[in-house]
Short mmCIF file of C-alpha atoms in Angstrom, two decimals:
data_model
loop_
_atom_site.label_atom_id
_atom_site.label_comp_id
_atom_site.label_asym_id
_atom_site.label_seq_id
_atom_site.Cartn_x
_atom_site.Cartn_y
_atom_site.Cartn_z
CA UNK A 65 -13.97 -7.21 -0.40
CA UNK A 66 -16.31 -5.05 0.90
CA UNK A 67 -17.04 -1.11 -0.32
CA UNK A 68 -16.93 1.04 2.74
CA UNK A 69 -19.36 3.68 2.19
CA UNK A 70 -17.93 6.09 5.06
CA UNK A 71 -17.34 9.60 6.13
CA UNK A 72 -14.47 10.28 8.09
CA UNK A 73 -14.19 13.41 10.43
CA UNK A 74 -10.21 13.27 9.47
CA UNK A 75 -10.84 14.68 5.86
CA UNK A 76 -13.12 17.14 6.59
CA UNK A 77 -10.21 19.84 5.92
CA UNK A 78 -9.34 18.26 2.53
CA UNK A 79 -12.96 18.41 1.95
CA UNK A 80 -13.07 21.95 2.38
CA UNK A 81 -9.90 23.25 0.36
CA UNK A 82 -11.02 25.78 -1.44
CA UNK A 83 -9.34 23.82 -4.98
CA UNK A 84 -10.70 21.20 -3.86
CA UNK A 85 -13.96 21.99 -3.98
CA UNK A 86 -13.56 23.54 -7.34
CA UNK A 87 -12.08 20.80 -8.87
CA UNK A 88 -15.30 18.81 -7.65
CA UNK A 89 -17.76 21.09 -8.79
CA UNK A 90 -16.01 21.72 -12.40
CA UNK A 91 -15.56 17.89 -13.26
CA UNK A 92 -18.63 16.01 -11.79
CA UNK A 93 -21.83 16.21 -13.35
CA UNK A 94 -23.08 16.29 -16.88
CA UNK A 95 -22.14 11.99 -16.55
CA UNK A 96 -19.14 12.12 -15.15
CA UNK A 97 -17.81 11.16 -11.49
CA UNK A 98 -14.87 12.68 -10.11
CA UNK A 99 -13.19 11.31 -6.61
CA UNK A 100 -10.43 12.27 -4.96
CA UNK A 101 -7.42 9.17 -5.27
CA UNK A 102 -4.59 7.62 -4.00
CA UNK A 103 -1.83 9.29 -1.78
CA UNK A 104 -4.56 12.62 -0.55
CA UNK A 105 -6.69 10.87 0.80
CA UNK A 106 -4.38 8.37 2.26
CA UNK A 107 -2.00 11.59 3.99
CA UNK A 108 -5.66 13.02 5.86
CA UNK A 109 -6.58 9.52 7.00
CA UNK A 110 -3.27 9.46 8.11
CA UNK A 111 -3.45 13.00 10.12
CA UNK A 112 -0.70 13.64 7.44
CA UNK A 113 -0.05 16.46 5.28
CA UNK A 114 -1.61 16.42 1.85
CA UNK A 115 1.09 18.16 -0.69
CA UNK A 116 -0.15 16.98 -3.70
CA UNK A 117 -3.69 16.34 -5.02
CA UNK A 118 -4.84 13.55 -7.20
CA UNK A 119 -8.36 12.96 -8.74
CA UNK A 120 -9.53 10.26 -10.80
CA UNK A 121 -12.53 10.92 -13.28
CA UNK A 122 -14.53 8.73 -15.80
CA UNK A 123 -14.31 11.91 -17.72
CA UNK A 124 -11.87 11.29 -20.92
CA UNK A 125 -9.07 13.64 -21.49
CA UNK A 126 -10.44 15.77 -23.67
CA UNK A 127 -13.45 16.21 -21.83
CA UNK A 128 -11.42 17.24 -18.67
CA UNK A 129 -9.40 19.95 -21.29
CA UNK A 130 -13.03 21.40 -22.49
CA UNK A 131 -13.83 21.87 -19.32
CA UNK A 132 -11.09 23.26 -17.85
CA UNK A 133 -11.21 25.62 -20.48
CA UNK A 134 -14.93 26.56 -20.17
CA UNK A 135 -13.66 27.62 -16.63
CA UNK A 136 -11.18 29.30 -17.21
CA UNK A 137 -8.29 27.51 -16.03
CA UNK A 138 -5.04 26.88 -17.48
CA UNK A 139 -3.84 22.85 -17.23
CA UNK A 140 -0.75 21.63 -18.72
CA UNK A 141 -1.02 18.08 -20.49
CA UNK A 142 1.02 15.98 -18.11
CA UNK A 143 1.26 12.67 -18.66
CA UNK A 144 -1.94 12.95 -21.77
CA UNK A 145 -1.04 9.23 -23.05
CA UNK A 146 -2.34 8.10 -19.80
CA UNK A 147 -5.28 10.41 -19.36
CA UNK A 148 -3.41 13.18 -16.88
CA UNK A 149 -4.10 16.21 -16.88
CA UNK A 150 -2.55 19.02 -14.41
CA UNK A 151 -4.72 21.76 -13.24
CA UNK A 152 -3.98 25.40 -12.40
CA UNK A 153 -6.28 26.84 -10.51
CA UNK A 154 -5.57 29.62 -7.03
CA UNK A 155 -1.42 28.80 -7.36
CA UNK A 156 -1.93 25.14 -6.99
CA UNK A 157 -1.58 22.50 -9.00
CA UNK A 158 -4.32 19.08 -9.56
CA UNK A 159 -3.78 16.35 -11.20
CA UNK A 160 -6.15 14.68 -12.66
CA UNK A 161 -6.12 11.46 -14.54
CA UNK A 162 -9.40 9.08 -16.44
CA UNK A 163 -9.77 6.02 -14.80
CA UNK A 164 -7.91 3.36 -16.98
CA UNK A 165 -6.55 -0.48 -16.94
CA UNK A 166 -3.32 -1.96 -17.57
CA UNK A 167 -3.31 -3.30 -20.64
CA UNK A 168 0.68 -3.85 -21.19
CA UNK A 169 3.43 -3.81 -18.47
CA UNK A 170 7.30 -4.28 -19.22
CA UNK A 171 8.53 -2.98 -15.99
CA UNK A 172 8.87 0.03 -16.12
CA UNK A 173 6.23 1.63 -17.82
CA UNK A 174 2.87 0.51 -19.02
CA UNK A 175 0.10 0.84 -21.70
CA UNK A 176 -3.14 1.41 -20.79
CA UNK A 177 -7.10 1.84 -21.68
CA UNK A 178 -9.60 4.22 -20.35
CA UNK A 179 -12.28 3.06 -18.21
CA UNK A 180 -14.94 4.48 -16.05
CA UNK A 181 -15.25 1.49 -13.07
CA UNK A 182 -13.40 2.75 -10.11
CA UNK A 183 -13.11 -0.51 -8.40
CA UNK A 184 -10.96 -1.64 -11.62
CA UNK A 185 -9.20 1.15 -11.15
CA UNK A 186 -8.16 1.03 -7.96
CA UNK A 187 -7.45 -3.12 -8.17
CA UNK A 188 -4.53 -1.78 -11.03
CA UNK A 189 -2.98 0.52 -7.86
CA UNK A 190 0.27 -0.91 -6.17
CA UNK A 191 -0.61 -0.79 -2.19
CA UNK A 192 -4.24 -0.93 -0.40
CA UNK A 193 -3.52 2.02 1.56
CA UNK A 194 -3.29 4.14 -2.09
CA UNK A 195 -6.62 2.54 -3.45
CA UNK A 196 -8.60 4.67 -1.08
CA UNK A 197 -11.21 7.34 -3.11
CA UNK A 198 -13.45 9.60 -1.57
CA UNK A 199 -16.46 11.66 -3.56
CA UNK A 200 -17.34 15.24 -3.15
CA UNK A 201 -19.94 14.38 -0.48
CA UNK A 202 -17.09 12.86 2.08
CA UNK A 203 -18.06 9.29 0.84
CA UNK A 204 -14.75 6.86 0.98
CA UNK A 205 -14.78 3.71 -1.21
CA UNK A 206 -12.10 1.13 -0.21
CA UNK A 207 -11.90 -1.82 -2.56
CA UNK A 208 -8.95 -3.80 -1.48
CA UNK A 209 -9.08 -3.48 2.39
CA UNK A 210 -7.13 -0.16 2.32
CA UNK A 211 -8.82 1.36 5.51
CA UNK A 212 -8.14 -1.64 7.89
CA UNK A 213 -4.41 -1.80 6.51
CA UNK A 214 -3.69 2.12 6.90
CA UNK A 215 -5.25 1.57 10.77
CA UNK A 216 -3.08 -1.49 11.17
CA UNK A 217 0.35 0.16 9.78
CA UNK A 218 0.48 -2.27 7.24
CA UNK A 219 1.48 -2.00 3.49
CA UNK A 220 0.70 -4.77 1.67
CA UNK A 221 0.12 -5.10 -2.08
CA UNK A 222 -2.75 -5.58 -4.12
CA UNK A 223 -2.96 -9.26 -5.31
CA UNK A 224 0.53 -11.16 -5.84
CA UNK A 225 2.94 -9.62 -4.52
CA UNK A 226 5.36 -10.51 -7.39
CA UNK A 227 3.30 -9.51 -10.35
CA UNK A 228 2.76 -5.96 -9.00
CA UNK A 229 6.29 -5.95 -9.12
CA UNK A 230 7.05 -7.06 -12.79
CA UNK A 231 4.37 -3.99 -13.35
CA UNK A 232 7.02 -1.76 -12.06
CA UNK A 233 9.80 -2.52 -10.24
CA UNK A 234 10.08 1.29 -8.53
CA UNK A 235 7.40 -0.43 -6.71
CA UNK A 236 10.21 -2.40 -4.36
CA UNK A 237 11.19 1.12 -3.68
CA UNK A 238 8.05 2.39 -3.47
CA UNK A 239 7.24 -0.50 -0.51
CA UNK A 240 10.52 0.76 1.47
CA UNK A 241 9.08 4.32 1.20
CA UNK A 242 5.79 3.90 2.43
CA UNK A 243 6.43 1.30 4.96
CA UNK A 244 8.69 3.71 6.58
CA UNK A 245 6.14 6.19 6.60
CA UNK A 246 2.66 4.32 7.45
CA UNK A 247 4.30 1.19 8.93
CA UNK A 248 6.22 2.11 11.72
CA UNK A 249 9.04 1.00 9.46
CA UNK A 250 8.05 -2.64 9.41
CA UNK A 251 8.32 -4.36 5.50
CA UNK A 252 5.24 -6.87 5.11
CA UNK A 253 6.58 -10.27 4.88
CA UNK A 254 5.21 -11.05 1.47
CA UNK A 255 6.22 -8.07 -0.11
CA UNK A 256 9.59 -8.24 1.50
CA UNK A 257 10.27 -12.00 0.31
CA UNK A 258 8.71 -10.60 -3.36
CA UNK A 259 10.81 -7.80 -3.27
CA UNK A 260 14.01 -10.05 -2.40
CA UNK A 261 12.69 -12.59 -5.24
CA UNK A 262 12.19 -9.74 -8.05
CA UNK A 263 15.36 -7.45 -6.97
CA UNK A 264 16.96 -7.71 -10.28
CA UNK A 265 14.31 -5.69 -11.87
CA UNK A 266 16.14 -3.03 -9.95
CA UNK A 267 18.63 -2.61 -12.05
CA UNK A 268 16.30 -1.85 -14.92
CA UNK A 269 15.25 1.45 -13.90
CA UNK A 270 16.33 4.64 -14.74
CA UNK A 271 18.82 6.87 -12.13
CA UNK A 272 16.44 9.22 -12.07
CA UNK A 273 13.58 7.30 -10.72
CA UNK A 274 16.06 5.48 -8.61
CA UNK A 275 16.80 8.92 -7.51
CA UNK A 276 13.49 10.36 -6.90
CA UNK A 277 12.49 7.41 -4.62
CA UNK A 278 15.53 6.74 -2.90
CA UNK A 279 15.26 11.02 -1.57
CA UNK A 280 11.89 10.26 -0.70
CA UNK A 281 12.34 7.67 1.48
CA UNK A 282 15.52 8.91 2.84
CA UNK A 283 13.21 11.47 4.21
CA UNK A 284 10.59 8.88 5.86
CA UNK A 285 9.93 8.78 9.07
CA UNK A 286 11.29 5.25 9.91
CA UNK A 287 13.80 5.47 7.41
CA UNK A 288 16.41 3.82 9.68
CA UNK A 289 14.39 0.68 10.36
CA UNK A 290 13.15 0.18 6.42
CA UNK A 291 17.25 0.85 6.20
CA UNK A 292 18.54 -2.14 8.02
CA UNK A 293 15.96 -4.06 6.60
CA UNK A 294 16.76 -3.90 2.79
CA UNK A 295 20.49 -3.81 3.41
CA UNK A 296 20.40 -6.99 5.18
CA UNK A 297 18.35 -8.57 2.18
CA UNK A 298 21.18 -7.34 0.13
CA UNK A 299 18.40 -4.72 -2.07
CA UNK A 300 20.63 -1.74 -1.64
CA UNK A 301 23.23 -3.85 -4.26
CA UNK A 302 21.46 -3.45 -7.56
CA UNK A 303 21.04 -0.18 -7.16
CA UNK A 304 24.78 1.27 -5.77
CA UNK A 305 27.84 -0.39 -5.73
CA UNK A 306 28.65 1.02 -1.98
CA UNK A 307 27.92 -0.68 1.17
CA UNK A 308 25.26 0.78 3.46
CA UNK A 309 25.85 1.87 6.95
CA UNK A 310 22.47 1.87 8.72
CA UNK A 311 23.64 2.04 11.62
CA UNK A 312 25.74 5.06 10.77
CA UNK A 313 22.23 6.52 9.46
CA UNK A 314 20.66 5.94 12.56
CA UNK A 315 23.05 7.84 15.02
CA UNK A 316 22.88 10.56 12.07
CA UNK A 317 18.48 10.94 12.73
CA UNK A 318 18.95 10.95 16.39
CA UNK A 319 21.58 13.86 15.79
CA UNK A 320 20.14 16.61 13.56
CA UNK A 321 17.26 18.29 14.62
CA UNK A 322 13.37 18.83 12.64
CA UNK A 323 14.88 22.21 11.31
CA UNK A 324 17.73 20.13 9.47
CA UNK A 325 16.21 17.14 8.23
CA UNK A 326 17.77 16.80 4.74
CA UNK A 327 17.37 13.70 2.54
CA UNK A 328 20.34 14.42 0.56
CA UNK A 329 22.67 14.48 4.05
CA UNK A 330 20.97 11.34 4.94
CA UNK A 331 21.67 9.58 2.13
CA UNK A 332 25.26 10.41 3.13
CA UNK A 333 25.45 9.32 6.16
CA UNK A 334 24.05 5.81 5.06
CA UNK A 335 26.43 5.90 1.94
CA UNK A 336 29.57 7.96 1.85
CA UNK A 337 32.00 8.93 3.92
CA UNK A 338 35.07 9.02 1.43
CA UNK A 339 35.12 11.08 -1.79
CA UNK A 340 35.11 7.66 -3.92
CA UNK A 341 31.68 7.02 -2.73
CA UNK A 342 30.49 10.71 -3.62
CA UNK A 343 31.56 10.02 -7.08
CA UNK A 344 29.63 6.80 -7.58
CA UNK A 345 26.10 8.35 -5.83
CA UNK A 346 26.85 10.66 -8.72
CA UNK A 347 26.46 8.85 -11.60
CA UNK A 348 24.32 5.94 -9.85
CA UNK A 349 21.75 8.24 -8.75
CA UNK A 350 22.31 11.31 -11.50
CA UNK A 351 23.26 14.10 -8.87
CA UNK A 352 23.14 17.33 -9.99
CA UNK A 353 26.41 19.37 -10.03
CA UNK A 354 25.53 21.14 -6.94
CA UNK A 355 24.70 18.13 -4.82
CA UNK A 356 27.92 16.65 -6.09
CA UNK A 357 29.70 19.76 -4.83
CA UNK A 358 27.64 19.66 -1.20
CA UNK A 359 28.44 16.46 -0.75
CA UNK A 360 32.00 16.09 -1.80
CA UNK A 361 32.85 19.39 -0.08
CA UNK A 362 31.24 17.67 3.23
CA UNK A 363 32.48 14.32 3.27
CA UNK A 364 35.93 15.55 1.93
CA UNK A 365 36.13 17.76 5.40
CA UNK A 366 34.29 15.13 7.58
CA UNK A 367 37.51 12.86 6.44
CA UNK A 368 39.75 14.68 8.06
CA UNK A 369 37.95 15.97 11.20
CA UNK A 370 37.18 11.56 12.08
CA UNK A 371 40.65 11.53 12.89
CA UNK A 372 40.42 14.15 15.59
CA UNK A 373 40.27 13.33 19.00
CA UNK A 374 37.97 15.65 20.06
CA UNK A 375 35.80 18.63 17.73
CA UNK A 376 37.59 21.59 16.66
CA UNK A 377 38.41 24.41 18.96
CA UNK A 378 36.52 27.75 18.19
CA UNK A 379 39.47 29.00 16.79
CA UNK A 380 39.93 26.84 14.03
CA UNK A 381 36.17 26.47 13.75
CA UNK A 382 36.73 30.02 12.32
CA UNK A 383 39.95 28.78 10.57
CA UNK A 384 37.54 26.50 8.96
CA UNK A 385 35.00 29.00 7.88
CA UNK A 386 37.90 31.41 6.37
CA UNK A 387 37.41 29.25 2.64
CA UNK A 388 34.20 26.99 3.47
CA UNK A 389 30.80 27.82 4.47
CA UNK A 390 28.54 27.09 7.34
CA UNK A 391 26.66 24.94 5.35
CA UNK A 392 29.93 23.10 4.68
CA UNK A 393 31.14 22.68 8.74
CA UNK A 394 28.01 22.00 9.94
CA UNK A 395 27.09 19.00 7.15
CA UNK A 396 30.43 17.82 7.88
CA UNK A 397 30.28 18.36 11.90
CA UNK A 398 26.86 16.43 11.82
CA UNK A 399 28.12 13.69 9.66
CA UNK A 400 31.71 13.43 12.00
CA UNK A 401 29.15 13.06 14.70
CA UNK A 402 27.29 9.98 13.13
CA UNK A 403 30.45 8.19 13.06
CA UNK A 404 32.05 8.69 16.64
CA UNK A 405 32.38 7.65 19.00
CA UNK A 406 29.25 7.96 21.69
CA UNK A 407 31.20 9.52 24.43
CA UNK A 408 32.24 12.34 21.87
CA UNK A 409 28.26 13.24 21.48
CA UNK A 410 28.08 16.32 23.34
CA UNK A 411 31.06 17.61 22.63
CA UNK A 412 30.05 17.52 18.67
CA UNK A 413 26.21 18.66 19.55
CA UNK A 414 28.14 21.67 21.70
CA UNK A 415 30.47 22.53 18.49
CA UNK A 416 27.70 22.60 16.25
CA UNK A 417 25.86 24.61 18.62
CA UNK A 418 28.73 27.29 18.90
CA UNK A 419 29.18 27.23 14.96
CA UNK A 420 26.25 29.02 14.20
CA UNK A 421 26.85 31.63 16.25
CA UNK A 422 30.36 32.59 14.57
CA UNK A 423 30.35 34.91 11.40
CA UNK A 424 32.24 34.33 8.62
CA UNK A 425 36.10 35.60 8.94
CA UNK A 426 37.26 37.45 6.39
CA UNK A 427 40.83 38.00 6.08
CA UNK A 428 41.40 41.92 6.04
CA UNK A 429 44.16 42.26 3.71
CA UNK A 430 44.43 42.48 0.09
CA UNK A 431 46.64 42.88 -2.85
CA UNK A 432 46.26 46.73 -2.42
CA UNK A 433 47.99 46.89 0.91
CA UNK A 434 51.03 44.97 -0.72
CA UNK A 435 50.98 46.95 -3.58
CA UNK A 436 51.36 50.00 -1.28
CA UNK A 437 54.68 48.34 0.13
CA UNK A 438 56.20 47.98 -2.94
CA UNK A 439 55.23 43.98 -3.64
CA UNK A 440 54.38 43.55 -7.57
CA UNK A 441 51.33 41.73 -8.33
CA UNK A 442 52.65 37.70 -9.26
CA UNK A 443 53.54 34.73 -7.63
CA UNK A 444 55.06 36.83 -4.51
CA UNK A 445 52.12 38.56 -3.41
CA UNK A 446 49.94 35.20 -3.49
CA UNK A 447 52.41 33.85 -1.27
CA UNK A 448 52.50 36.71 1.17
CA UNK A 449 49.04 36.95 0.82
CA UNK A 450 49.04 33.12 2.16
CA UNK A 451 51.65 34.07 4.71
CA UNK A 452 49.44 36.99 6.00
CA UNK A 453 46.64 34.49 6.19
CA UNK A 454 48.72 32.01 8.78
CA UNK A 455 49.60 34.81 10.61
CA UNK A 456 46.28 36.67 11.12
CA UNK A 457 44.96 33.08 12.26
CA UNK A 458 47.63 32.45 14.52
CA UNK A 459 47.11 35.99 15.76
CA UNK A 460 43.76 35.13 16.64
CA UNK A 461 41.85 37.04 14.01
CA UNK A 462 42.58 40.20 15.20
CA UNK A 463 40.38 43.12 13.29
CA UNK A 464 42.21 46.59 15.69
CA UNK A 465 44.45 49.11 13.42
CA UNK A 466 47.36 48.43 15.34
CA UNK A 467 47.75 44.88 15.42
CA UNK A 468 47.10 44.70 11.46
CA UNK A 469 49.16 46.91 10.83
CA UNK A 470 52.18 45.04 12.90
CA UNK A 471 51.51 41.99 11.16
CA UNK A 472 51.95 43.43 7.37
CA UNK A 473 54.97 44.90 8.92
CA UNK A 474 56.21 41.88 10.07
CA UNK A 475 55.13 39.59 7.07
CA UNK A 476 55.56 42.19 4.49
CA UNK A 477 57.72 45.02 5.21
CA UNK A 478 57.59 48.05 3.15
CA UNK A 479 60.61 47.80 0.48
CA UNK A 480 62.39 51.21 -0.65
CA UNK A 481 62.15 52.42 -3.80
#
């Protein structure tokens, strides 16, 4: 495969970030060749956004700590066993990591040996399209054909499909994430049938990397189309014992808007929509507690409101909001949406609409104005205080003197001493 020896005018901004360009002039030199790796200089080539920053350097670890040091920058030993090294430098952070080679794999981690040949580097990578480098001077080297790939919207492995997989088998989901990203959300046929062929590797990864990969693709671009894709080859089964709804997912994209794009909602809408299912993304994908909490709260409302023929009237939208939040309704309303019923579309994007316009009731009585009528703190003045609640609702949430006062009157009549 040919080295193309390039400058592109698409990363002349990475070029010119100002850590960037320290990070070049602090590492190269004195012997040692620093580039620019991997998903950066994919993301500009791209026209995408580059959030993270990745350098490989023939420089050894301890080199890259020396000189760090001598310029006076804090780093934090990342992943040290395999040559990274994080770098703080303007409230930023770079990693940067000696070239190396594979010299053990078990699936899910691997030992390796420092090097300083970037084309064996970049042959050890997973996908052409991250075996891109590019020096300080703008010059891109592409080893494995990354460059036609990326302009083709293809992901495609480097080498045999299957043995980059036994490497690591994140790399299945790795595949899913990227193609939905850089592929329009078409899977490469060989990887696809390798993925298929390997899947039970799946099932030896850890929840948390499951996790981390599964949010990242949930918030790809062409996540629905990756979606349909791996639950028809039956790859969403080693990893959760639920049954996807990509379809479901689909409706839910077209639905929320850039402002609420949330990977965590979008994994509900492919996964849950009963509190069963909350419990098992859980402990299959180690939720934190308040995930587990957004979710269940959500699908535990959306439940109820599916049986509805029609969305909630504003009043008991602000029934709704007296003991949940907005963040509640509207995660519900959106998900209700997903799963109705097309001709019920604009009445769900109008109630959504109209729900974050209301403020938050809050019910204008409290133990103090029962006390004042004589009503002992206990079991009796939570029920009134419940029975004040239905009435103020039915009332229509009234908030004038007069009408709250006729209602404690009514519900909770002053008792002589």
């Amino acid at each position: 495969m040919p080295i193309h020896t390039t400058t592109r005018p698409e990363t002349t901004a990475l070029l010119a970030h100002k850590g960037v360009e320290r990070i070049f002039a602090i590492f190269n030199g004195a012997g040692e060749e620093t580039r620019i790796v991997g998903g950066s200089v994919r993301n500009a080539l791209a026209g995408q956004h580059v959030h993270e920053f990745d350098f490989a350097t023939t420089a050894l670890p301890e080199i890259i700590q020396a000189r760090a040091e001598a310029a006076g920058l804090k780093y934090i030993p990342t992943g040290i066993e395999h040559g990274t090294i994080t770098i703080l430098a303007g409230g930023e952070s770079f990693e940067i990591t000696t070239l190396r080679k594979d010299v053990e794999t078990d699936g899910r981690r691997a030992i390796v040996r420092f090097g300083r040949d970037f084309e064996e580097d970049a042959h050890r990578r997973d996908f052409t399209i991250n075996a891109l480098s590019m020096d300080q001077h703008g010059t891109l080297y592409d080893y494995t054909g990354g460059l036609a790939d990326l302009a083709a919207g293809r992901v495609r492995f480097i080498g045999a499909a299957r043995q980059r997989i036994r490497e690591d088998y994140l790399r299945i989901l790795r595949l899913f994430r990227f193609s939905a990203d850089f592929a329009g959300g078409r899977l490469d046929a060989e990887g696809l049938d390798a993925a298929i062929r390997e899947r039970e590797g799946l099932r030896r990864l850890s929840t948390e990397r499951i996790r981390a990969e599964l949010l990242k693709l949930m918030g790809g671009k062409r996540v629905a189309e990756v979606a349909y894709e791996i639950a028809e080859a039956g790859l969403f089964t080693p990893l959760l014992p639920l049954v996807p709804q990509p379809s479901r997912l689909n409706r839910f994209i077209t639905i929320e808007t850039e402002a609420t794009q949330d990977p965590l909602l979008r994994l509900a809408a492919l996964f849950t929509m009963v509190r069963e299912n909350v419990t098992a993304l859980r402990v299959h994908l180690s939720l934190s507690n308040a995930e587990t909490t957004r979710l269940d709260h959500a699908v535990t409302l959306a439940s109820s409101l599916h049986a509805l023929a029609e969305p909630p009237s504003e009043p008991a939208m602000r029934a709704l909001l007296l003991h949940r939040s907005h963040q509640t309704l509207d995660d519900a309303f959106v998900l209700t949406q997903a799963g109705a019923p097309a001709a019920l579309g604009a009445a769900w994007a109008s109630a959504r609409a109209r729900l974050r316009t209301l403020p938050k009731p809050k019910l204008p009585f409290s133990g103090a104005d029962l006390i004042a009528r004589g009503i002992s703190p206990g079991p009796g003045m939570g029920e009134a205080l419940q029975r004040l609640e239905k009435a103020w609702i039915a009332a229509g949430f009234p908030e004038d003197s007069e009408s709250l006062a006729a209602l404690l009157d009514r519900i909770a009549p002053a008792r002589r001493v």
